[in-house]
mmCIF file of C-alpha atoms and ligand atoms in Angstrom:
data_model
loop_
_atom_site.group_PDB
_atom_site.id
_atom_site.type_symbol
_atom_site.label_atom_id
_atom_site.label_comp_id
_atom_site.label_asym_id
_atom_site.label_seq_id
_atom_site.Cartn_x
_atom_site.Cartn_y
_atom_site.Cartn_z
ATOM 1 C CA MET A 21 -0.281 -0.011 0.093
ATOM 2 C CA ASN A 22 1.416 3.118 -1.002
ATOM 3 C CA LEU A 23 0.956 5.241 2.127
ATOM 4 C CA ARG A 24 1.850 8.954 2.997
ATOM 5 C CA ILE A 25 0.377 9.983 6.029
ATOM 6 C CA PHE A 26 -0.357 13.355 7.123
ATOM 7 C CA GLU A 27 -0.781 15.204 10.802
ATOM 8 C CA SER A 28 -3.875 17.525 9.558
ATOM 9 C CA LEU A 29 -6.714 17.610 6.383
ATOM 10 C CA GLU A 30 -4.588 20.110 6.261
ATOM 11 C CA ASP A 31 -1.328 18.916 5.476
ATOM 12 C CA LEU A 32 -3.134 16.590 3.123
ATOM 13 C CA SER A 33 -5.365 18.415 1.495
ATOM 14 C CA HIS A 34 -2.550 20.452 0.059
ATOM 15 C CA ALA A 35 -0.049 17.568 -0.610
ATOM 16 C CA ALA A 36 -3.116 15.774 -3.093
ATOM 17 C CA ALA A 37 -3.156 18.848 -4.381
ATOM 18 C CA ARG A 38 0.616 19.320 -5.619
ATOM 19 C CA ALA A 39 0.342 16.042 -6.508
ATOM 20 C CA ILE A 40 -2.615 16.127 -8.862
ATOM 21 C CA ARG A 41 -1.476 18.996 -10.476
ATOM 22 C CA GLN A 42 1.753 17.170 -10.697
ATOM 23 C CA SER A 43 -0.061 14.226 -12.854
ATOM 24 C CA GLY A 44 -1.064 16.131 -15.311
ATOM 25 C CA ALA A 45 -4.559 13.959 -15.412
ATOM 26 C CA LYS A 46 -6.410 15.457 -17.322
ATOM 27 C CA LYS A 47 -9.303 13.048 -16.749
ATOM 28 C CA ILE A 48 -9.851 13.324 -12.936
ATOM 29 C CA GLY A 49 -12.641 11.957 -11.372
ATOM 30 C CA LEU A 50 -14.005 13.503 -7.623
ATOM 31 C CA THR A 51 -14.949 11.955 -4.640
ATOM 32 C CA GLY A 52 -17.699 13.426 -2.577
ATOM 33 C CA GLY A 53 -18.041 13.404 1.021
ATOM 34 C CA SER A 54 -16.517 15.847 3.503
ATOM 35 C CA THR A 55 -12.512 14.862 3.260
ATOM 36 C CA PRO A 56 -11.813 16.361 0.499
ATOM 37 C CA LYS A 57 -13.743 19.479 0.755
ATOM 38 C CA ARG A 58 -10.515 21.478 1.689
ATOM 39 C CA LEU A 59 -8.447 19.710 -0.583
ATOM 40 C CA TYR A 60 -11.275 21.267 -3.519
ATOM 41 C CA GLN A 61 -10.912 24.456 -1.958
ATOM 42 C CA ILE A 62 -7.136 25.107 -2.534
ATOM 43 C CA LEU A 63 -7.197 23.315 -5.893
ATOM 44 C CA GLY A 64 -10.473 26.170 -6.958
ATOM 45 C CA GLU A 65 -7.426 28.866 -6.352
ATOM 46 C CA SER A 66 -6.336 28.511 -9.833
ATOM 47 C CA LEU A 67 -8.024 25.071 -11.106
ATOM 48 C CA PRO A 68 -5.994 22.748 -13.214
ATOM 49 C CA GLU A 69 -6.450 23.591 -17.141
ATOM 50 C CA ASP A 70 -8.347 21.036 -19.934
ATOM 51 C CA VAL A 71 -9.814 19.102 -18.060
ATOM 52 C CA THR A 72 -12.641 16.925 -17.828
ATOM 53 C CA TRP A 73 -13.938 16.705 -14.217
ATOM 54 C CA VAL A 74 -16.526 14.012 -13.714
ATOM 55 C CA LEU A 75 -18.364 13.002 -10.485
ATOM 56 C CA VAL A 76 -17.887 9.396 -8.915
ATOM 57 C CA ASP A 77 -21.114 9.765 -6.975
ATOM 58 C CA GLU A 78 -24.062 10.808 -6.420
ATOM 59 C CA ARG A 79 -26.328 10.821 -3.303
ATOM 60 C CA TYR A 80 -30.217 10.727 -4.942
ATOM 61 C CA VAL A 81 -30.974 14.531 -3.752
ATOM 62 C CA PRO A 82 -32.032 17.441 -5.869
ATOM 63 C CA HIS A 83 -28.709 19.532 -6.521
ATOM 64 C CA ASP A 84 -29.549 22.061 -3.898
ATOM 65 C CA ASP A 85 -29.927 19.652 -0.768
ATOM 66 C CA PRO A 86 -27.089 20.270 1.239
ATOM 67 C CA GLN A 87 -26.194 16.613 0.688
ATOM 68 C CA SER A 88 -24.935 17.291 -2.861
ATOM 69 C CA ASN A 89 -22.003 16.232 -4.239
ATOM 70 C CA ALA A 90 -22.526 18.026 -7.146
ATOM 71 C CA ALA A 91 -23.272 21.658 -5.628
ATOM 72 C CA MET A 92 -20.652 20.876 -2.721
ATOM 73 C CA ILE A 93 -17.622 20.700 -5.362
ATOM 74 C CA GLU A 94 -19.804 23.631 -7.482
ATOM 75 C CA ARG A 95 -18.975 25.843 -4.250
ATOM 76 C CA THR A 96 -15.598 24.524 -3.357
ATOM 77 C CA LEU A 97 -13.194 23.694 -6.474
ATOM 78 C CA PHE A 98 -15.656 25.269 -9.096
ATOM 79 C CA ARG A 99 -16.242 28.406 -6.908
ATOM 80 C CA ASN A 100 -14.876 30.730 -9.755
ATOM 81 C CA GLY A 101 -17.003 29.300 -12.414
ATOM 82 C CA LEU A 102 -17.162 25.812 -13.468
ATOM 83 C CA PRO A 103 -15.060 24.534 -16.377
ATOM 84 C CA ALA A 104 -16.003 23.412 -20.339
ATOM 85 C CA ARG A 105 -16.119 19.227 -18.961
ATOM 86 C CA TRP A 106 -17.794 18.587 -15.697
ATOM 87 C CA LEU A 107 -20.113 15.263 -15.825
ATOM 88 C CA LYS A 108 -22.342 14.253 -12.779
ATOM 89 C CA PHE A 109 -25.499 13.441 -12.515
ATOM 90 C CA ASP A 110 -28.683 14.603 -13.042
ATOM 91 C CA THR A 111 -31.192 14.123 -10.574
ATOM 92 C CA SER A 112 -33.678 16.547 -11.530
ATOM 93 C CA LEU A 113 -34.938 13.537 -13.892
ATOM 94 C CA ASN A 114 -36.308 11.912 -10.682
ATOM 95 C CA ASP A 115 -35.223 8.665 -12.139
ATOM 96 C CA SER A 116 -31.818 7.215 -10.060
ATOM 97 C CA ALA A 117 -32.039 4.472 -13.284
ATOM 98 C CA SER A 118 -31.962 7.258 -16.017
ATOM 99 C CA THR A 119 -29.804 9.306 -14.457
ATOM 100 C CA ALA A 120 -27.762 6.754 -14.379
ATOM 101 C CA ARG A 121 -28.547 5.338 -18.085
ATOM 102 C CA ARG A 122 -28.020 9.323 -18.949
ATOM 103 C CA PHE A 123 -24.321 9.670 -17.323
ATOM 104 C CA GLU A 124 -23.462 6.786 -19.246
ATOM 105 C CA GLU A 125 -24.330 7.951 -22.553
ATOM 106 C CA ALA A 126 -22.711 11.234 -22.013
ATOM 107 C CA TRP A 127 -19.372 9.308 -20.975
ATOM 108 C CA ASP A 128 -17.116 9.451 -24.846
ATOM 109 C CA PHE A 129 -13.889 10.191 -23.189
ATOM 110 C CA GLY A 130 -12.637 6.230 -22.274
ATOM 111 C CA ASP A 131 -11.131 5.845 -18.860
ATOM 112 C CA LEU A 132 -9.615 8.560 -16.402
ATOM 113 C CA ASP A 133 -6.552 9.525 -14.876
ATOM 114 C CA LEU A 134 -7.007 9.886 -12.385
ATOM 115 C CA VAL A 135 -9.810 9.107 -9.814
ATOM 116 C CA LEU A 136 -9.926 10.510 -6.022
ATOM 117 C CA LEU A 137 -12.030 8.467 -4.118
ATOM 118 C CA GLY A 138 -13.123 8.243 -0.318
ATOM 119 C CA CYS A 139 -13.121 6.003 2.641
ATOM 120 C CA GLY A 140 -16.310 5.272 4.733
ATOM 121 C CA GLU A 141 -15.596 3.157 7.856
ATOM 122 C CA ASP A 142 -17.618 0.218 6.214
ATOM 123 C CA GLY A 143 -14.644 0.280 4.204
ATOM 124 C CA HIS A 144 -16.781 1.734 0.988
ATOM 125 C CA THR A 145 -15.814 4.047 -1.507
ATOM 126 C CA ALA A 146 -17.662 5.981 -3.969
ATOM 127 C CA SER A 147 -21.203 4.620 -3.380
ATOM 128 C CA LEU A 148 -20.055 1.024 -3.470
ATOM 129 C CA PHE A 149 -21.400 -0.313 -0.474
ATOM 130 C CA PRO A 150 -21.044 -4.085 1.546
ATOM 131 C CA GLU A 151 -23.384 -6.173 0.302
ATOM 132 C CA THR A 152 -25.155 -3.767 -2.239
ATOM 133 C CA PRO A 153 -25.826 -5.530 -5.567
ATOM 134 C CA VAL A 154 -23.237 -2.956 -7.832
ATOM 135 C CA LEU A 155 -20.324 -4.459 -6.278
ATOM 136 C CA ASP A 156 -20.919 -6.986 -8.889
ATOM 137 C CA VAL A 157 -21.820 -4.708 -11.907
ATOM 138 C CA VAL A 158 -19.164 -5.332 -14.508
ATOM 139 C CA ASP A 159 -21.031 -3.839 -17.326
ATOM 140 C CA ARG A 160 -21.744 -0.406 -16.665
ATOM 141 C CA ILE A 161 -20.089 2.856 -16.337
ATOM 142 C CA ALA A 162 -22.518 3.798 -13.986
ATOM 143 C CA SER A 163 -24.837 2.741 -11.986
ATOM 144 C CA GLU A 164 -28.172 3.298 -9.382
ATOM 145 C CA VAL A 165 -27.804 1.401 -5.767
ATOM 146 C CA TYR A 166 -30.184 1.367 -2.869
ATOM 147 C CA VAL A 167 -28.611 1.656 0.306
ATOM 148 C CA PRO A 168 -30.529 0.118 3.414
ATOM 149 C CA ARG A 169 -28.725 1.293 5.604
ATOM 150 C CA LEU A 170 -28.932 5.082 4.997
ATOM 151 C CA GLU A 171 -32.577 4.521 3.650
ATOM 152 C CA GLN A 172 -31.030 5.872 0.206
ATOM 153 C CA TRP A 173 -30.899 6.090 -3.383
ATOM 154 C CA ARG A 174 -27.573 6.420 -4.851
ATOM 155 C CA VAL A 175 -26.036 6.739 -8.212
ATOM 156 C CA THR A 176 -22.624 5.004 -8.866
ATOM 157 C CA ILE A 177 -19.235 5.060 -11.125
ATOM 158 C CA THR A 178 -18.628 1.302 -10.997
ATOM 159 C CA MET A 179 -15.722 -0.605 -9.914
ATOM 160 C CA PRO A 180 -14.401 -1.503 -13.682
ATOM 161 C CA VAL A 181 -14.292 2.158 -14.511
ATOM 162 C CA ILE A 182 -12.171 2.607 -10.740
ATOM 163 C CA ARG A 183 -10.152 -0.273 -11.414
ATOM 164 C CA ALA A 184 -9.265 0.997 -15.354
ATOM 165 C CA ALA A 185 -8.210 4.512 -14.557
ATOM 166 C CA THR A 186 -4.489 4.828 -14.400
ATOM 167 C CA LEU A 187 -4.237 6.074 -11.260
ATOM 168 C CA ARG A 188 -6.544 6.016 -7.433
ATOM 169 C CA MET A 189 -5.890 8.312 -5.093
ATOM 170 C CA VAL A 190 -7.422 7.594 -1.304
ATOM 171 C CA LEU A 191 -8.005 9.960 0.731
ATOM 172 C CA ALA A 192 -9.064 9.767 4.203
ATOM 173 C CA SER A 193 -8.780 11.331 7.580
ATOM 174 C CA GLY A 194 -9.055 11.264 11.118
ATOM 175 C CA PRO A 195 -8.711 8.495 13.489
ATOM 176 C CA SER A 196 -12.082 6.882 12.731
ATOM 177 C CA LYS A 197 -10.620 5.899 9.959
ATOM 178 C CA ALA A 198 -7.496 4.201 10.864
ATOM 179 C CA PRO A 199 -9.244 0.594 12.080
ATOM 180 C CA VAL A 200 -10.542 0.094 8.213
ATOM 181 C CA ILE A 201 -7.283 1.781 6.788
ATOM 182 C CA GLU A 202 -5.268 -1.610 8.840
ATOM 183 C CA ALA A 203 -8.182 -3.386 7.512
ATOM 184 C CA VAL A 204 -7.559 -2.677 4.215
ATOM 185 C CA ARG A 205 -3.569 -3.633 4.970
ATOM 186 C CA ALA A 206 -4.687 -7.008 6.875
ATOM 187 C CA GLY A 207 -6.207 -7.584 3.359
ATOM 188 C CA ALA A 208 -10.342 -7.679 4.549
ATOM 189 C CA ASP A 209 -12.444 -7.745 1.455
ATOM 190 C CA TYR A 210 -13.938 -4.140 1.517
ATOM 191 C CA PRO A 211 -15.598 -2.283 -1.519
ATOM 192 C CA ILE A 212 -12.641 -0.539 -1.588
ATOM 193 C CA THR A 213 -10.007 -3.209 -1.237
ATOM 194 C CA ARG A 214 -11.334 -4.338 -4.345
ATOM 195 C CA ALA A 215 -11.220 -0.670 -5.440
ATOM 196 C CA THR A 216 -7.982 -0.612 -5.041
ATOM 197 C CA MET A 217 -6.104 -3.954 -4.981
ATOM 198 C CA GLY A 218 -3.522 -5.033 -7.698
ATOM 199 C CA VAL A 219 -3.338 -1.372 -9.471
ATOM 200 C CA GLU A 220 -2.027 1.822 -8.372
ATOM 201 C CA THR A 221 -2.867 3.685 -5.833
ATOM 202 C CA TRP A 222 -2.256 6.492 -3.435
ATOM 203 C CA TRP A 223 -3.240 6.866 0.266
ATOM 204 C CA TYR A 224 -3.730 9.950 1.292
ATOM 205 C CA VAL A 225 -4.013 9.583 5.349
ATOM 206 C CA SER A 226 -4.016 12.365 7.881
ATOM 207 C CA ARG A 227 -3.763 11.812 11.460
ATOM 208 C CA GLY A 228 -5.982 15.030 12.900
HETATM 209 C C1 6PG B 2 -20.034 10.008 -0.763
HETATM 210 C C2 6PG B 2 -18.912 9.838 -1.007
HETATM 211 C C3 6PG B 2 -18.226 8.962 -0.291
HETATM 212 C C4 6PG B 2 -17.347 8.734 0.340
HETATM 213 C C5 6PG B 2 -16.804 8.280 2.145
HETATM 214 C C6 6PG B 2 -16.258 9.306 2.934
HETATM 215 O O1 6PG B 2 -20.513 10.593 -1.332
HETATM 216 O O2 6PG B 2 -20.656 10.135 0.950
HETATM 217 O O3 6PG B 2 -18.401 9.480 -1.829
HETATM 218 O O4 6PG B 2 -18.198 7.592 -0.955
HETATM 219 O O5 6PG B 2 -16.056 9.173 0.005
HETATM 220 O O6 6PG B 2 -18.199 8.225 2.629
HETATM 221 O O7 6PG B 2 -16.731 10.227 3.255
HETATM 222 P P1 6PG B 2 -16.221 11.103 4.413
HETATM 223 O O8 6PG B 2 -14.882 12.036 3.357
HETATM 224 O O9 6PG B 2 -17.398 12.450 4.769
HETATM 225 O O10 6PG B 2 -15.536 10.509 5.730
#
């Protein structure tokens, strides 16, 4: 496991921003959640140019809902204006399967160069949650999934798309993520393990 450990989320965020800029990636998948917010604020200060930005997953909520990943990214990474190429999930369709299909139809750029991922305490990543059928979807770019634990529909890119990217960067901050990281290192069969096993992955982890 390629692991970089930082004392704080601030340090992690600045280091990840530098790594993303230096990667030269032109097709970048963006995770949702809370961990990447500071990274997105930093990166948004001078947005890398000529990039196709792709949302990794979305809670099936309206764009103006506080839970919306797309809205969070537009308030942080894209706060100085939306880029020319930004592929997100259109939850205004009010049908998660249609939203996933519409997203797939717009995917005309092949594999990602880089995909940013979060990691839940249960080992989920994107909206690939343990014991959900989406974990076994191999013939789709994106899929809808109902997550019983959250009582929520979601749409997400699939495991093959994550594994097909040239590089994965997993962002995990704070002591609550330490157990799942140790479990992954020990080979626990979590979705994040399946997403990263045997493919180039950098873990950016902070203690605080
Ligand atoms: C989401 C994310 C999800 C997230 C993890 C970690 O929509 O919530 O895609 O996979 O990355 O749950 O979330 P935190 O960064 O908030 O800990």
